[in-house]
Amino acid sequence: MKKRSFAIIALAAMGLSLTACGNSGSAAKTETTAAGTEMAGEKAAEAKSEETTAAAEAKAEVKEIKGDAIKKIVEDKKEKENYMIVDVRSPEEYAAGHINFAINMPLDTIKDHLSEIEDWKDKNVIVYCNSGKKSGEAADILVSNGFTKVYNGEGVKKFSYDLKTFGNIRAKELMEKAKDALVVDAREAKDFEAGHFATAVNVNSEDPATIDAILPDDKNTLIITHCYSGNRSAVAAEYIASKGYTNVWNCLDGTKEVEYDFSKGDK
């Protein structure tokens, strides 16, 4: 009788041992499955990240743009608002004649001034020079710094552009220099009266007589033109430059695009 009881107890103990082993195996299997799932998730995330990076790099590929296409852009008052044009030649070459609405950012200093066009990182930026070589280098710099829609334009020695001798600046520079400049405001009189720089005079860009009336005797006077979007002011700037004034700048950022602090013009 005692032998039979011992046999039953032994069998029960073996059963518990087998159950415990089975549970342990199940737990190990669950842990392995969880680890595999986590690893698969990480690999999927890495793959997605690589795809996103690859897509971004593909999107940021520098494209070529011909002179006739640039010419059409700058001649269209609305279309030119969709592009920032950057002349990467020297200041001297820029002053001698550049594409309309282009700002000057020489290749040798462009890295130090990228913040000036930071707001154009995801917009169309055209860079150009004389031949396309320096602008090609500049385009690569822009792309490596996160600019996504960069075009290398046909050089001024390869296409017959209508070059301008007045310069172009942006809103920040206008506000920095307004107090030391003659600001030529080409907006309508009602808007001028509602608010303007203290150093500003109001003109009608389509009436040269109104511009002649405000021009100073000193042809080296710093003159900055501005309006709603840079179009009327460009007309005024070109006329003033044609009269022999050598320090004329048009502001590309108009009052429709920037909320100006006109007090910056106070002396």
XYZ file of C-alpha atoms in Angstrom:
267
model
C 0.000 0.000 0.000
C 2.822 2.381 0.899
C 4.649 1.478 -2.351
C 1.507 2.351 -4.371
C 1.170 5.725 -2.605
C 4.816 6.513 -3.286
C 4.292 5.663 -6.989
C 1.286 7.983 -7.239
C 3.217 10.836 -5.588
C 6.163 10.294 -7.939
C 3.915 10.395 -11.000
C 2.270 13.611 -9.763
C 5.671 15.206 -9.222
C 6.724 14.287 -12.741
C 3.531 15.823 -14.091
C 4.199 19.109 -12.295
C 7.752 19.117 -13.578
C 6.615 18.575 -17.163
C 4.001 21.330 -16.833
C 6.590 23.737 -15.490
C 8.926 22.906 -18.362
C 6.088 23.388 -20.807
C 5.227 26.787 -19.328
C 8.868 27.821 -19.400
C 9.124 26.869 -23.060
C 5.981 28.837 -23.841
C 7.339 31.916 -22.046
C 10.644 31.652 -23.906
C 8.769 31.317 -27.172
C 6.702 34.422 -26.343
C 9.841 36.412 -25.497
C 11.481 35.288 -28.740
C 8.414 36.267 -30.746
C 8.265 39.695 -29.064
C 11.969 40.285 -29.729
C 11.505 39.278 -33.349
C 8.549 41.616 -33.736
C 10.498 44.495 -32.192
C 13.485 43.833 -34.468
C 11.224 43.691 -37.512
C 9.675 46.991 -36.465
C 13.090 48.607 -36.133
C 14.143 47.318 -39.550
C 10.916 48.620 -41.089
C 11.494 52.029 -39.469
C 15.086 52.105 -40.743
C 13.935 51.166 -44.237
C 11.271 53.880 -44.179
C 13.845 56.409 -42.987
C 16.209 55.427 -45.793
C 13.385 55.748 -48.320
C 12.509 59.212 -46.977
C 16.149 60.306 -47.156
C 16.508 58.934 -50.661
C 13.327 60.721 -51.725
C 14.579 63.991 -50.234
C 17.906 63.665 -52.028
C 16.162 62.908 -55.293
C 13.895 65.921 -54.778
C 16.903 68.146 -54.145
C 18.686 67.295 -57.388
C 20.010 70.416 -59.122
C 18.225 71.139 -62.389
C 19.400 73.193 -65.349
C 17.360 76.136 -66.603
C 17.903 77.949 -69.898
C 18.132 81.681 -70.397
C 14.887 81.975 -72.333
C 13.013 80.356 -69.429
C 14.583 82.779 -66.946
C 13.735 85.676 -69.260
C 10.064 84.633 -69.273
C 10.045 84.392 -65.472
C 11.425 87.888 -64.843
C 9.112 89.426 -67.442
C 6.017 87.959 -65.769
C 5.066 90.078 -62.727
C 3.268 87.181 -61.045
C 5.575 84.336 -61.999
C 8.714 86.140 -60.807
C 7.216 86.082 -57.294
C 7.728 82.295 -57.300
C 11.494 82.494 -57.803
C 14.535 83.833 -55.982
C 17.329 84.619 -58.436
C 20.876 84.711 -57.075
C 23.885 86.111 -58.922
C 26.991 84.392 -57.518
C 29.523 86.546 -59.364
C 31.633 89.265 -57.772
C 30.021 92.552 -56.624
C 31.842 94.327 -59.461
C 30.413 91.996 -62.106
C 26.971 92.266 -60.527
C 27.110 96.078 -60.545
C 28.146 96.101 -64.202
C 24.908 94.333 -65.151
C 22.773 91.510 -63.779
C 19.473 89.732 -64.427
C 16.441 91.693 -63.279
C 15.319 90.943 -59.685
C 18.557 89.072 -58.891
C 20.332 89.553 -55.567
C 24.107 89.262 -55.261
C 25.658 86.475 -53.156
C 29.228 85.843 -54.393
C 30.306 82.212 -54.449
C 33.256 82.749 -52.109
C 30.984 84.076 -49.324
C 27.666 82.368 -50.071
C 27.997 79.883 -47.201
C 28.141 82.764 -44.738
C 24.952 84.357 -46.077
C 22.581 81.426 -46.534
C 20.452 82.669 -43.635
C 19.481 85.631 -45.827
C 17.486 83.315 -48.087
C 16.513 80.738 -45.440
C 12.829 81.384 -46.182
C 13.383 80.047 -49.715
C 14.586 76.575 -48.703
C 11.486 74.893 -50.108
C 10.875 77.355 -52.944
C 12.430 77.866 -56.369
C 15.963 79.270 -56.289
C 17.887 80.038 -59.486
C 21.635 80.632 -59.284
C 23.713 81.915 -62.188
C 27.127 83.322 -63.092
C 29.007 83.964 -66.351
C 29.328 80.409 -67.622
C 27.460 78.098 -65.257
C 30.566 76.759 -63.498
C 30.497 78.891 -60.329
C 26.724 78.719 -60.173
C 26.970 74.926 -60.381
C 29.178 74.971 -57.287
C 26.772 77.352 -55.567
C 23.829 75.101 -56.429
C 25.566 72.138 -54.793
C 26.177 74.235 -51.668
C 22.495 75.137 -51.487
C 21.374 71.533 -51.874
C 23.827 70.324 -49.225
C 22.329 72.919 -46.877
C 18.748 71.769 -47.291
C 17.484 73.769 -50.268
C 15.144 71.529 -52.229
C 14.324 73.312 -55.506
C 17.570 74.583 -56.959
C 18.222 75.544 -60.587
C 21.548 76.288 -62.249
C 20.835 79.053 -64.751
C 22.439 79.655 -68.106
C 25.278 82.149 -67.706
C 25.190 85.788 -68.789
C 27.967 85.140 -71.304
C 25.930 82.392 -72.950
C 22.545 84.101 -73.178
C 21.612 87.661 -74.108
C 19.761 88.834 -70.982
C 18.363 92.327 -70.463
C 20.828 93.224 -67.727
C 20.144 95.872 -65.065
C 22.617 98.105 -63.232
C 20.544 98.928 -60.142
C 20.854 96.440 -57.311
C 18.290 94.396 -55.429
C 17.974 93.908 -51.683
C 15.507 92.330 -49.277
C 13.300 93.708 -46.503
C 15.806 93.292 -43.667
C 18.415 95.358 -45.475
C 15.879 98.051 -46.354
C 14.931 98.448 -42.694
C 18.606 98.541 -41.695
C 19.508 101.236 -44.227
C 16.303 103.279 -44.525
C 17.423 105.985 -42.081
C 20.557 106.666 -44.152
C 18.912 106.525 -47.568
C 16.496 108.386 -49.779
C 13.621 105.897 -49.839
C 11.542 106.174 -52.992
C 8.084 104.775 -52.239
C 6.228 103.831 -55.438
C 2.955 102.841 -53.792
C -0.297 104.731 -54.252
C -0.602 108.001 -52.347
C -3.301 106.688 -49.982
C -1.085 103.838 -48.834
C 1.928 106.105 -48.511
C -0.074 108.456 -46.308
C -1.258 105.535 -44.144
C 2.345 104.723 -43.256
C 5.873 105.143 -44.641
C 9.536 105.533 -43.713
C 10.479 108.979 -42.411
C 13.092 109.280 -45.162
C 10.623 108.292 -47.901
C 9.174 110.302 -50.763
C 6.183 109.210 -52.803
C 6.395 108.868 -56.600
C 4.399 107.491 -59.495
C 6.659 105.001 -61.263
C 4.750 105.565 -64.511
C 5.281 109.337 -64.366
C 9.014 110.172 -64.622
C 8.305 113.805 -63.755
C 7.342 112.813 -60.196
C 10.682 111.015 -59.870
C 12.728 113.854 -61.364
C 11.210 116.187 -58.792
C 12.678 114.298 -55.832
C 16.135 113.340 -57.110
C 19.119 114.817 -55.216
C 22.066 116.561 -56.823
C 24.576 114.035 -55.500
C 24.612 111.091 -57.943
C 26.212 108.854 -55.289
C 23.318 109.211 -52.832
C 22.044 105.910 -51.454
C 18.589 105.482 -53.007
C 16.293 102.553 -52.180
C 13.014 102.008 -53.998
C 10.127 99.925 -52.698
C 6.431 99.296 -53.316
C 3.887 96.466 -52.921
C 5.784 93.607 -54.554
C 8.962 94.982 -56.115
C 7.537 95.618 -59.588
C 6.700 99.329 -59.555
C 9.805 100.039 -57.520
C 11.955 98.212 -60.088
C 10.618 100.532 -62.799
C 11.497 103.542 -60.628
C 14.947 102.125 -59.809
C 15.754 101.537 -63.462
C 14.724 105.085 -64.376
C 16.823 106.582 -61.557
C 19.852 104.489 -62.573
C 19.420 105.662 -66.172
C 19.820 109.244 -64.917
C 23.355 108.452 -63.783
C 22.782 107.598 -60.127
C 25.267 104.954 -59.013
C 23.935 103.671 -55.685
C 20.376 102.615 -56.487
C 18.733 99.562 -54.925
C 15.284 98.052 -55.365
C 13.680 96.159 -52.480
C 12.276 92.834 -53.687
C 10.070 92.338 -50.635
C 7.036 94.577 -50.900
C 4.496 95.664 -48.308
C 2.183 92.870 -49.495
C 4.763 90.343 -48.354
C 6.345 91.987 -45.312
C 4.879 93.930 -42.423
C 7.356 96.789 -42.261
C 8.351 98.662 -39.155
C 8.445 102.126 -40.693
C 9.987 103.553 -37.528
C 13.259 101.973 -38.680
C 13.545 104.940 -41.016
C 13.647 107.451 -38.172
C 16.973 109.210 -37.771
